[in-house]
Short mmCIF file of N, CA and C in Angstrom, two decimals:
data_model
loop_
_atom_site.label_atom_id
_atom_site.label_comp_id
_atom_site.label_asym_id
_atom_site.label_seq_id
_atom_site.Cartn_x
_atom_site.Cartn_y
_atom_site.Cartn_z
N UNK A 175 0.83 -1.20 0.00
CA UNK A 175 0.00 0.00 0.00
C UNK A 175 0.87 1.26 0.00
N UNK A 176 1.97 1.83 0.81
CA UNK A 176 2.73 2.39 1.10
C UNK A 176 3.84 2.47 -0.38
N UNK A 177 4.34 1.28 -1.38
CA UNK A 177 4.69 1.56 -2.12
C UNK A 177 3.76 2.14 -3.58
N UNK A 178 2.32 1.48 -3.39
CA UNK A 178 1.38 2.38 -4.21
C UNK A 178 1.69 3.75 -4.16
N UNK A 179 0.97 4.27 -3.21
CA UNK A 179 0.78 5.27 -2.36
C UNK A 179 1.93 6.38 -2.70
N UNK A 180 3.20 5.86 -2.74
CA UNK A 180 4.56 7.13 -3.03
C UNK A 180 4.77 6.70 -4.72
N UNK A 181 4.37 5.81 -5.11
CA UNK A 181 4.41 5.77 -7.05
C UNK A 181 3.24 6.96 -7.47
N UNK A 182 1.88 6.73 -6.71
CA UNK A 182 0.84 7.72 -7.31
C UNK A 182 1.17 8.97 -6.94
N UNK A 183 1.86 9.26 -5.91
CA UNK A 183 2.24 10.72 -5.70
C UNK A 183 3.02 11.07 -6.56
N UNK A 184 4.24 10.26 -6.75
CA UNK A 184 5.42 10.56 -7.99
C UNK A 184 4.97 10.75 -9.53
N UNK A 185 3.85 9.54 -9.86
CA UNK A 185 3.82 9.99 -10.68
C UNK A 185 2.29 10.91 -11.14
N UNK A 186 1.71 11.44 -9.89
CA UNK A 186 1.17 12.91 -10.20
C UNK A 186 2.14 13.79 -10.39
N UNK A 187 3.01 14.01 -9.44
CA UNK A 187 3.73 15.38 -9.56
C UNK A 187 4.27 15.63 -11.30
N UNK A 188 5.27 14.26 -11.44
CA UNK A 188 5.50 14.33 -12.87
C UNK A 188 4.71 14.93 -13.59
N UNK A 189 3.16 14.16 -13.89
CA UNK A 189 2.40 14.81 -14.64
C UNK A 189 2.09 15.30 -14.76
N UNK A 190 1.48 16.59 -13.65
CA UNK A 190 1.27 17.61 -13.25
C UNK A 190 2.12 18.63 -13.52
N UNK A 191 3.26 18.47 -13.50
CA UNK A 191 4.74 19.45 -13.91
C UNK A 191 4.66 19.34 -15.08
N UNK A 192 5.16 18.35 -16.05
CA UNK A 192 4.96 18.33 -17.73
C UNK A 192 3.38 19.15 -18.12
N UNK A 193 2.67 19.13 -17.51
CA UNK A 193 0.84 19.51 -18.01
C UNK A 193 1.28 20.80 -17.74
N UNK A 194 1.72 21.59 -17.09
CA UNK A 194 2.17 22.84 -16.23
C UNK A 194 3.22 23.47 -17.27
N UNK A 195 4.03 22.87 -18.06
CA UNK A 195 5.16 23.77 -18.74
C UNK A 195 3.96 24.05 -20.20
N UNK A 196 4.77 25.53 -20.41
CA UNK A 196 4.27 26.22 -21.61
C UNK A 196 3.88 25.41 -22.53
N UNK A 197 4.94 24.42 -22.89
CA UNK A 197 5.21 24.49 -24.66
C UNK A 197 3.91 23.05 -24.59
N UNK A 198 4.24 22.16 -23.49
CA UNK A 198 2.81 21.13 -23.29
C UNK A 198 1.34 22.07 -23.14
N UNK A 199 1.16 23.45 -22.80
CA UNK A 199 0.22 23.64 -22.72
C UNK A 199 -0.18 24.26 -23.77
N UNK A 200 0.75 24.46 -24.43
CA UNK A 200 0.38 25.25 -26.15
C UNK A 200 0.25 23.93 -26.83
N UNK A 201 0.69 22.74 -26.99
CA UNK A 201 0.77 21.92 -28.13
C UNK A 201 -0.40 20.89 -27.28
N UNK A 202 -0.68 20.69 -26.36
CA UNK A 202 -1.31 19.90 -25.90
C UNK A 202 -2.86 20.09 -25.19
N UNK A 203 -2.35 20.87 -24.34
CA UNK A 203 -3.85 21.37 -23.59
C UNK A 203 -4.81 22.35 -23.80
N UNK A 204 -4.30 23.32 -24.74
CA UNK A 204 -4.85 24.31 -24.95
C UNK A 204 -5.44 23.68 -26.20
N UNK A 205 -5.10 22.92 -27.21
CA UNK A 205 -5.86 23.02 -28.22
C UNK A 205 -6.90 21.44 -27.75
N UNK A 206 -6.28 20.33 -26.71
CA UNK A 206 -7.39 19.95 -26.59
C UNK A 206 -8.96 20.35 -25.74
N UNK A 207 -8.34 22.14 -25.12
CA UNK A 207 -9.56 22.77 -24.16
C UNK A 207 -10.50 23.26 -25.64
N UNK A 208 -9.75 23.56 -26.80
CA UNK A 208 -10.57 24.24 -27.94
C UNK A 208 -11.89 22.43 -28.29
N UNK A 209 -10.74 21.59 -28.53
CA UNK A 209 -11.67 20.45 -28.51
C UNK A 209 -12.81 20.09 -28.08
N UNK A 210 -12.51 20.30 -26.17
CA UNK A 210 -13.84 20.31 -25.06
C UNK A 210 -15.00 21.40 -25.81
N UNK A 211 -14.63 22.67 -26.08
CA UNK A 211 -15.76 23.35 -26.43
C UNK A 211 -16.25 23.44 -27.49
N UNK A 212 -15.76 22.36 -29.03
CA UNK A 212 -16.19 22.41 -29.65
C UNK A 212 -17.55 21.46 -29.88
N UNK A 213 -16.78 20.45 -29.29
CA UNK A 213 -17.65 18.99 -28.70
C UNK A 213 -18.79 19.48 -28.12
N UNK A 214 -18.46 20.24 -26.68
CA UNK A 214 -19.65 20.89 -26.40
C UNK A 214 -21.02 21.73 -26.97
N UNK A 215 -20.08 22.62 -27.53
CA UNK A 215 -21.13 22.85 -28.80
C UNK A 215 -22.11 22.28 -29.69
N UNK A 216 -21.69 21.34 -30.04
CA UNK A 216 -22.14 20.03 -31.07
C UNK A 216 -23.43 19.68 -30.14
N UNK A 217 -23.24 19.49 -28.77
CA UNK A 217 -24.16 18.76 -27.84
C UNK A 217 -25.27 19.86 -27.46
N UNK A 218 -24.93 21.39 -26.98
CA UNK A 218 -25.54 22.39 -27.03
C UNK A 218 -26.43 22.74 -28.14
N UNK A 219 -25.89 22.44 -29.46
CA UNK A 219 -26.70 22.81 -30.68
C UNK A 219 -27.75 21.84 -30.87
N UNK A 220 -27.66 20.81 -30.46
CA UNK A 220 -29.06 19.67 -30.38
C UNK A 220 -30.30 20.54 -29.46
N UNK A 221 -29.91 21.47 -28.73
CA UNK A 221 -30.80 22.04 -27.61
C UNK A 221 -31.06 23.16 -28.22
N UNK A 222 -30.09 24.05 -28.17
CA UNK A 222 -29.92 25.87 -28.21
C UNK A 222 -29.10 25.97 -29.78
N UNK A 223 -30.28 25.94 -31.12
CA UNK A 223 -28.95 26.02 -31.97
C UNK A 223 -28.64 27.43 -32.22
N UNK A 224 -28.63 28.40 -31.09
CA UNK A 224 -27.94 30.00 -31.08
C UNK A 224 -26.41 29.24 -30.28
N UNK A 225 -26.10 28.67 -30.03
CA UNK A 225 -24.85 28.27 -29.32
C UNK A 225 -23.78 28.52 -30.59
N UNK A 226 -22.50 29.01 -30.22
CA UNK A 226 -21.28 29.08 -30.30
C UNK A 226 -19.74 29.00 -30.17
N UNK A 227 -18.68 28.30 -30.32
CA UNK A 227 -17.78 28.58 -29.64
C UNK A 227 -16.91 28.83 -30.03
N UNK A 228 -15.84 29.19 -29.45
CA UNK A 228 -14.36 29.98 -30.46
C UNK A 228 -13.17 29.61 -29.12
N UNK A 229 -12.62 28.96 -29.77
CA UNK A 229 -11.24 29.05 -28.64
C UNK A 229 -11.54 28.15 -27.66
N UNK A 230 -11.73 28.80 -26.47
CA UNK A 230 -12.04 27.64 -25.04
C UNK A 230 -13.46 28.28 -24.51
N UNK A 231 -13.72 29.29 -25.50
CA UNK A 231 -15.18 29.59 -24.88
C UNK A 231 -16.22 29.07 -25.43
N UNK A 232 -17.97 28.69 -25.00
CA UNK A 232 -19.04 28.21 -25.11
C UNK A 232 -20.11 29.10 -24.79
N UNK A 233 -20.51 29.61 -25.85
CA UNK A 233 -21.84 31.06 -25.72
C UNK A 233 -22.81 30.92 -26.47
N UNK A 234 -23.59 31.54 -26.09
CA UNK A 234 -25.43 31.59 -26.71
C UNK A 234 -25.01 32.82 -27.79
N UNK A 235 -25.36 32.70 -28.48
CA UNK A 235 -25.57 34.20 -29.42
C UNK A 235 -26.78 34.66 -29.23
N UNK A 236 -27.46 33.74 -28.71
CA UNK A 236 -29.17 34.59 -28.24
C UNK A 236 -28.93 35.41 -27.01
N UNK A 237 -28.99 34.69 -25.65
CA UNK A 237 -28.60 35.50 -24.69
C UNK A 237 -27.13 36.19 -23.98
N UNK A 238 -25.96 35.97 -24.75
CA UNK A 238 -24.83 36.51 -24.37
C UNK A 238 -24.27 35.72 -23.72
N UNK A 239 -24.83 34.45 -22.81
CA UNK A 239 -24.60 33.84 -21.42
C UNK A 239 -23.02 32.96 -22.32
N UNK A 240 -22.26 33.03 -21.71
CA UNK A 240 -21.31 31.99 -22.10
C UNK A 240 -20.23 31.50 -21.09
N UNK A 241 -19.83 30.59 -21.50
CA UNK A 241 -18.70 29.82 -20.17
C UNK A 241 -17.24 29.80 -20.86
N UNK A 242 -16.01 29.97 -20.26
CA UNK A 242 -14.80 29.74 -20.25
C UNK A 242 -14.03 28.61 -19.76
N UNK A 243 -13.71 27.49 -20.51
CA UNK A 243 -13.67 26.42 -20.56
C UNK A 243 -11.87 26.57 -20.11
N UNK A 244 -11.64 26.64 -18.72
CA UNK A 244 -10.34 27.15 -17.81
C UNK A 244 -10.03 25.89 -17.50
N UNK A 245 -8.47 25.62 -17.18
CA UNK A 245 -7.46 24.79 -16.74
C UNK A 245 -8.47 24.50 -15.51
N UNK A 246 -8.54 22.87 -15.42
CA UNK A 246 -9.24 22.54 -14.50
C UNK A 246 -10.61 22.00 -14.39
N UNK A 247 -11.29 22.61 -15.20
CA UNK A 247 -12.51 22.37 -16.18
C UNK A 247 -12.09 21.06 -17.59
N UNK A 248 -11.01 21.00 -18.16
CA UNK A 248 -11.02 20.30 -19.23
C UNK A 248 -10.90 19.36 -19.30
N UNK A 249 -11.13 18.34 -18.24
CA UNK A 249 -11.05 17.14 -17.55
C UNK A 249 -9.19 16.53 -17.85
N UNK A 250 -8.05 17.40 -17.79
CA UNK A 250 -6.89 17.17 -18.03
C UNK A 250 -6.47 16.73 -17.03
N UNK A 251 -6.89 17.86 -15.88
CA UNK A 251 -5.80 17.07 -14.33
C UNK A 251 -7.31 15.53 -13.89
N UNK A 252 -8.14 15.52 -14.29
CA UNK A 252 -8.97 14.64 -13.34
C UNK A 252 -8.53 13.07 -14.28
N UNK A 253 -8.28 12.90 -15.50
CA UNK A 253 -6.99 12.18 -16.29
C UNK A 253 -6.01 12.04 -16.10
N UNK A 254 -5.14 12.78 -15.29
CA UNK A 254 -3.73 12.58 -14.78
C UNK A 254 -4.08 11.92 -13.16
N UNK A 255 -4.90 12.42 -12.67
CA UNK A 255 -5.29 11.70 -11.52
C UNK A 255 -5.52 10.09 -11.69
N UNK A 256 -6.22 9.91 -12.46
CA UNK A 256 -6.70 8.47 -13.29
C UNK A 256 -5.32 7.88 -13.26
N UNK A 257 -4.77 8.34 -14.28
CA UNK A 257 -3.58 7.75 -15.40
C UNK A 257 -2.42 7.48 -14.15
N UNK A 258 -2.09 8.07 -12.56
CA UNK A 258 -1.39 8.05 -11.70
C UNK A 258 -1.33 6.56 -10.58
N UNK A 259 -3.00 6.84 -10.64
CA UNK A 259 -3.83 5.60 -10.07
C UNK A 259 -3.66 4.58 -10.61
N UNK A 260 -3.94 4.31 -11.57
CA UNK A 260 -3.57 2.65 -12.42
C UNK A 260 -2.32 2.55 -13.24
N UNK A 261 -1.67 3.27 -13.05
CA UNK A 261 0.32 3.40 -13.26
C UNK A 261 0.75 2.74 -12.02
N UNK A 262 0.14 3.22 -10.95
CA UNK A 262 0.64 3.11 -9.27
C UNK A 262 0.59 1.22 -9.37
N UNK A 263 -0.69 0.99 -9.68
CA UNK A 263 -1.43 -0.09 -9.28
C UNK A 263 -0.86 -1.51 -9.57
N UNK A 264 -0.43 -2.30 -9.10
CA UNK A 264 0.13 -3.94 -9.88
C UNK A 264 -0.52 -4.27 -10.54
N UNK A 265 -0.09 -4.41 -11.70
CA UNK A 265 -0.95 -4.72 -13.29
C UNK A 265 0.16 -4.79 -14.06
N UNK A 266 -0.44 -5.75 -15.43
CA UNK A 266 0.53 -5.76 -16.12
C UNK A 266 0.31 -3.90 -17.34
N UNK A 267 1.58 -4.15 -18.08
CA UNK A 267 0.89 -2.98 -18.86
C UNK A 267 0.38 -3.16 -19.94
N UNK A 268 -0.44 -4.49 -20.44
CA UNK A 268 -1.66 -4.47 -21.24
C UNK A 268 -3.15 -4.00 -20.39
N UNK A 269 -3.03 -3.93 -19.14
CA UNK A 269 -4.33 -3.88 -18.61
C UNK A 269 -4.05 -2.25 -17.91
N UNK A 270 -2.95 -1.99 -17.88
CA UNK A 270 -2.70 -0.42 -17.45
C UNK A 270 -3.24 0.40 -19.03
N UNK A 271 -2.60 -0.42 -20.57
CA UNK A 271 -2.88 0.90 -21.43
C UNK A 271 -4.73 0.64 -21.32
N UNK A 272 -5.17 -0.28 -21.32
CA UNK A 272 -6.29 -0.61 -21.42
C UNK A 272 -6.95 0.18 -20.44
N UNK A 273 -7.31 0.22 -19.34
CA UNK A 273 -7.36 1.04 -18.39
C UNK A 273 -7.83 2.68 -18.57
N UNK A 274 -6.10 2.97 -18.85
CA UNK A 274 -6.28 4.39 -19.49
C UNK A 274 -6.88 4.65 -20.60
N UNK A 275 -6.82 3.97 -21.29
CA UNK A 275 -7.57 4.60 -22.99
C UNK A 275 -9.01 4.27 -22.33
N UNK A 276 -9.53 3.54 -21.53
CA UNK A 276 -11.23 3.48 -21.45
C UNK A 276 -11.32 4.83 -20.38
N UNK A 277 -11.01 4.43 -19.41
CA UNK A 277 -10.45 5.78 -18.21
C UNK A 277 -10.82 7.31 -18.99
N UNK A 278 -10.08 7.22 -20.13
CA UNK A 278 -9.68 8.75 -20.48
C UNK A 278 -11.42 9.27 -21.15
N UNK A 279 -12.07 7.86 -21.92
CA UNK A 279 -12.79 8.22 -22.40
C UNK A 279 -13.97 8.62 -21.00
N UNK A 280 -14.00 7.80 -20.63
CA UNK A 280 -15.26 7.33 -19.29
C UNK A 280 -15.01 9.43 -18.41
N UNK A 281 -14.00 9.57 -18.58
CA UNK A 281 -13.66 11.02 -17.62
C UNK A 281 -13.80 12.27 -18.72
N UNK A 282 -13.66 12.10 -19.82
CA UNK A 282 -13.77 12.86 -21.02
C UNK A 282 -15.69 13.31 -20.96
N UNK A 283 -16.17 11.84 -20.87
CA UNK A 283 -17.66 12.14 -21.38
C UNK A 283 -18.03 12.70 -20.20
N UNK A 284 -18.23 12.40 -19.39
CA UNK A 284 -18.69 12.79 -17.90
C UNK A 284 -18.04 14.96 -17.93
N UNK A 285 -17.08 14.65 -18.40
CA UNK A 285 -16.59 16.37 -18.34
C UNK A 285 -17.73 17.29 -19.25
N UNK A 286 -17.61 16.40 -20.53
CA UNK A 286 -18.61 17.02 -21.27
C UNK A 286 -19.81 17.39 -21.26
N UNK A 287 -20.60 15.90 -20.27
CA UNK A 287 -21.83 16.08 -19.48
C UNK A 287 -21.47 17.69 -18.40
N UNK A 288 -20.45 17.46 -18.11
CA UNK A 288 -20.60 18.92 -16.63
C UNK A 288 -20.17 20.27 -17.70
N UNK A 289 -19.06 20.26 -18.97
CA UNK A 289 -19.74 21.58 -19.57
C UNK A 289 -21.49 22.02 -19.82
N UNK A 290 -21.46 21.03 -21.09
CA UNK A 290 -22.86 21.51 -21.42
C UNK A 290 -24.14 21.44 -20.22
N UNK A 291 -23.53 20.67 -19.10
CA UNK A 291 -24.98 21.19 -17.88
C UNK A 291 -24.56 22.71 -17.06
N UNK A 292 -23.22 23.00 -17.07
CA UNK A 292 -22.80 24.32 -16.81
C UNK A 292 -23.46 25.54 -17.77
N UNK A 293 -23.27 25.05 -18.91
CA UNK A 293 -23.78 26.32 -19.83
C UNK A 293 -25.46 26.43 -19.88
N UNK A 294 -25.87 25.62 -19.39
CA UNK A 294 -27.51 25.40 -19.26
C UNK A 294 -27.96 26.37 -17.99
N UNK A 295 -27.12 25.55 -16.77
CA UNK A 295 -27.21 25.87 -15.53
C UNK A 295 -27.26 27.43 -15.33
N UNK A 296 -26.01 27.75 -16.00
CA UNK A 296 -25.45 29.64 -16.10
C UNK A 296 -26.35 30.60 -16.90
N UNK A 297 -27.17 29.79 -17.69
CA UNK A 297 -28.67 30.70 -18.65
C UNK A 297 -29.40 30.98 -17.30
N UNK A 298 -29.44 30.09 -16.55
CA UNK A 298 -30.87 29.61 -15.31
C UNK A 298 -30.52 30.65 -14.44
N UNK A 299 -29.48 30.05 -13.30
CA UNK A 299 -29.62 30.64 -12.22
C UNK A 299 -28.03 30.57 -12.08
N UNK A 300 -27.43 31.61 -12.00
CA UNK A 300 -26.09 32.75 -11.79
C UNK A 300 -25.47 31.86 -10.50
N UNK A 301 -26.34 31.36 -9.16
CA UNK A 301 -26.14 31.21 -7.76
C UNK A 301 -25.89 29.95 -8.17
N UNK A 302 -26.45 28.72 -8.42
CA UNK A 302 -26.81 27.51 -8.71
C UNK A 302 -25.61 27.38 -10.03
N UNK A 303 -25.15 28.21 -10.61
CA UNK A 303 -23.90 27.90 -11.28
C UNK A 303 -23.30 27.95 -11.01
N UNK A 304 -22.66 28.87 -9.75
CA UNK A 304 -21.61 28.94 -8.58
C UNK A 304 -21.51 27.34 -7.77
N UNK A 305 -22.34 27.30 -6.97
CA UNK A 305 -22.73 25.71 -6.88
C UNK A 305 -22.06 24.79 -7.28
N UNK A 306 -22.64 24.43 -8.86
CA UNK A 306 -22.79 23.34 -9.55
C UNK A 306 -21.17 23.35 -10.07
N UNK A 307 -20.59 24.81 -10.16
CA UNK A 307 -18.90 24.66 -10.87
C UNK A 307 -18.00 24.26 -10.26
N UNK A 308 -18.11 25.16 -8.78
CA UNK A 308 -17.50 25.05 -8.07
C UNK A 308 -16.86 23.76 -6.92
N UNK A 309 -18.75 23.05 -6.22
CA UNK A 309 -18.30 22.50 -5.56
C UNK A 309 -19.08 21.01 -6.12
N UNK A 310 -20.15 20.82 -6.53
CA UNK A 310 -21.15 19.67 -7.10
C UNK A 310 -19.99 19.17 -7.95
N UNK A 311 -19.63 19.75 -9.75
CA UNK A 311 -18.98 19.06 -10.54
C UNK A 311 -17.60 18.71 -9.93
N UNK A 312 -17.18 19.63 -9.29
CA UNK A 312 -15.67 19.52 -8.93
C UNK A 312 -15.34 17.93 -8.06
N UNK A 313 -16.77 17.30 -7.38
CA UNK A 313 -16.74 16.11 -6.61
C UNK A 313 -17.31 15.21 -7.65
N UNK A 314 -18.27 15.28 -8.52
CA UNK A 314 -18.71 14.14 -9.49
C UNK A 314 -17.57 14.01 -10.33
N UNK A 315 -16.79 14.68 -10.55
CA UNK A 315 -15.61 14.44 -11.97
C UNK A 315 -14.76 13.31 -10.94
N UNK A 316 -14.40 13.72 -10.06
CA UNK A 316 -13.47 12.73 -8.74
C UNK A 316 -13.90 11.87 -8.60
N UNK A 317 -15.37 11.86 -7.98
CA UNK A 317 -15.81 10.59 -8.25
C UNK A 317 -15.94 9.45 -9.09
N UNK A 318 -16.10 9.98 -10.54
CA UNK A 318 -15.68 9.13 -11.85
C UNK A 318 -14.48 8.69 -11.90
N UNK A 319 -13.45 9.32 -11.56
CA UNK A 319 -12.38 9.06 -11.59
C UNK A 319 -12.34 7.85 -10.61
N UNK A 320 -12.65 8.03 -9.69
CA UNK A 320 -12.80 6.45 -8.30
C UNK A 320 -13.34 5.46 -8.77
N UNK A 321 -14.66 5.71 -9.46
CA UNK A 321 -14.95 4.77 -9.98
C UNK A 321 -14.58 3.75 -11.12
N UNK A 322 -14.45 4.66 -12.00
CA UNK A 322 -13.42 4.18 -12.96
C UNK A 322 -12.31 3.16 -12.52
N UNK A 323 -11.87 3.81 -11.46
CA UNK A 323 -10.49 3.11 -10.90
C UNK A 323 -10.98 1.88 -10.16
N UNK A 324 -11.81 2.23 -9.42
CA UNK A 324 -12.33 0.51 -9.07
C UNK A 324 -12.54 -0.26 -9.47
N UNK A 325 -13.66 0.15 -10.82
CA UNK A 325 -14.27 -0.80 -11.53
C UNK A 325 -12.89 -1.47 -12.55
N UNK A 326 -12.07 -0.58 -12.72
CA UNK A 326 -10.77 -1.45 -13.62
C UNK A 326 -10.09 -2.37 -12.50
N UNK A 327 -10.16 -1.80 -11.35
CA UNK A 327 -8.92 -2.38 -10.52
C UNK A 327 -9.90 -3.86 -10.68
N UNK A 328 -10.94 -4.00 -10.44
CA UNK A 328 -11.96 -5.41 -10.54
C UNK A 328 -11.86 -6.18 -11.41
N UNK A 329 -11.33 -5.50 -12.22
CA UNK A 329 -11.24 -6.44 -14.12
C UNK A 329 -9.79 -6.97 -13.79
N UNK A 330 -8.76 -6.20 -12.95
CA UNK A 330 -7.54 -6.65 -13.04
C UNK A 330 -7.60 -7.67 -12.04
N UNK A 331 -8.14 -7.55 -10.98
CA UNK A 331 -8.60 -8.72 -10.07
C UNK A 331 -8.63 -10.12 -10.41
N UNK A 332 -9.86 -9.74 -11.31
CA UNK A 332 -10.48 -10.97 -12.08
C UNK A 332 -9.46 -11.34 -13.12
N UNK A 333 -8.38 -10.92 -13.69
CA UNK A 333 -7.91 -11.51 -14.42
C UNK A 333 -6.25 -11.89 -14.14
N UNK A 334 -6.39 -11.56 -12.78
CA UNK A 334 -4.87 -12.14 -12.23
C UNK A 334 -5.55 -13.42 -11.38
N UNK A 335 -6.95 -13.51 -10.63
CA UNK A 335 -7.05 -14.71 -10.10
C UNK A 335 -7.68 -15.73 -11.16
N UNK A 336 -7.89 -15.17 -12.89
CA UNK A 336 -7.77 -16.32 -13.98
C UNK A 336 -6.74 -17.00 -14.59
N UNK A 337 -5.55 -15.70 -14.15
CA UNK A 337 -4.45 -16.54 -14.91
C UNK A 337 -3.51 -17.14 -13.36
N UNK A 338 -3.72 -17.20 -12.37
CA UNK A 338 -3.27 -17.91 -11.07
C UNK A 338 -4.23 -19.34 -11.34
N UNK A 339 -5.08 -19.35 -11.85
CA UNK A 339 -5.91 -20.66 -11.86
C UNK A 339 -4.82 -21.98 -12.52
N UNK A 340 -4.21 -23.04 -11.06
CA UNK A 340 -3.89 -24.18 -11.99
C UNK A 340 -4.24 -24.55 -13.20
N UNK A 341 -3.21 -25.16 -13.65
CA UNK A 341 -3.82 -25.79 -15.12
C UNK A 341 -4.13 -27.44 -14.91
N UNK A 342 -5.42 -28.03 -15.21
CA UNK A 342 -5.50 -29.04 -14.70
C UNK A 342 -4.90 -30.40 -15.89
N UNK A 343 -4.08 -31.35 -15.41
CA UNK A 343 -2.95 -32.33 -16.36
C UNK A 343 -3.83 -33.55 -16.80
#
């Protein structure tokens, strides 16, 4: 537990530091935050087709209301959290990339669900978007992330006590 425990710290910080330098946040994060809001959009325009976005922002052209899709919001660090967790974890690394590539998606959609209910939320009620940004999404994105991590750590379970299974002669 204790050697988990100082691998997932190590390798947050890592990731967290590389996600943190410029030239990763120009080639990497910034154009996948343009991504989050374009996606978003796409999902917004099924609802509100006055929706817009440009860059990392997500706006109504009807009512002005729009959101800024900020470091923290783009489900990047709640993915490095993930990706730290089942790096940490005893597994082989077919079931670690496996892991992460479902992981990334499973934390991706769930983000997308909390933009486009943010940009809904922020038309509604100003107070209740404070709320919902701040402290509601900020615990459901974590939570996915736990879950995620359980529900893989279970698959890895199950498939280290299949391949421990004698072979019968």
């Amino acid at each position: 537990m204790f050697r988990f425990f100082l691998i997932f710290l190590a390798v947050q910080a890592t990731l967290f530091g590389v996600e943190m330098l410029q030239p990763v946040q120009q080639a990497i994060v910034d154009p996948w935050t343009g991504i989050v809001a374009k996606a978003s959009a796409i999902v917004v325009h099924l609802f509100d087709p006055s929706v817009i976005s440009y860059g990392r922002v997500l706006q109504s052209a009807q009512t002005g209301f729009g959101v800024s899709i900020e470091p923290g919001c783009n489900g990047v660090e709640a993915t490095i959290v993930l990706v730290a967790a089942m790096l940490a974890f005893p597994s082989s690394w077919k079931m670690k990339a496996w892991g992460i590539g479902l992981g990334f998606i499973a934390v991706q959609f769930v983000n997308l669900l909390r933009v486009v209910s943010l940009f809904f939320i922020g038309q509604w009620n100003l107070e209740v978007f404070e709320f919902a940004h701040l402290y509601m999404w900020q615990a459901l994105i974590m939570l996915d992330v736990l879950v995620v991590w359980l529900l893989w750590m279970r698959v890895v379970a199950r498939q280290d006590r299949g391949a421990a299974k004698p072979v019968a002669a």
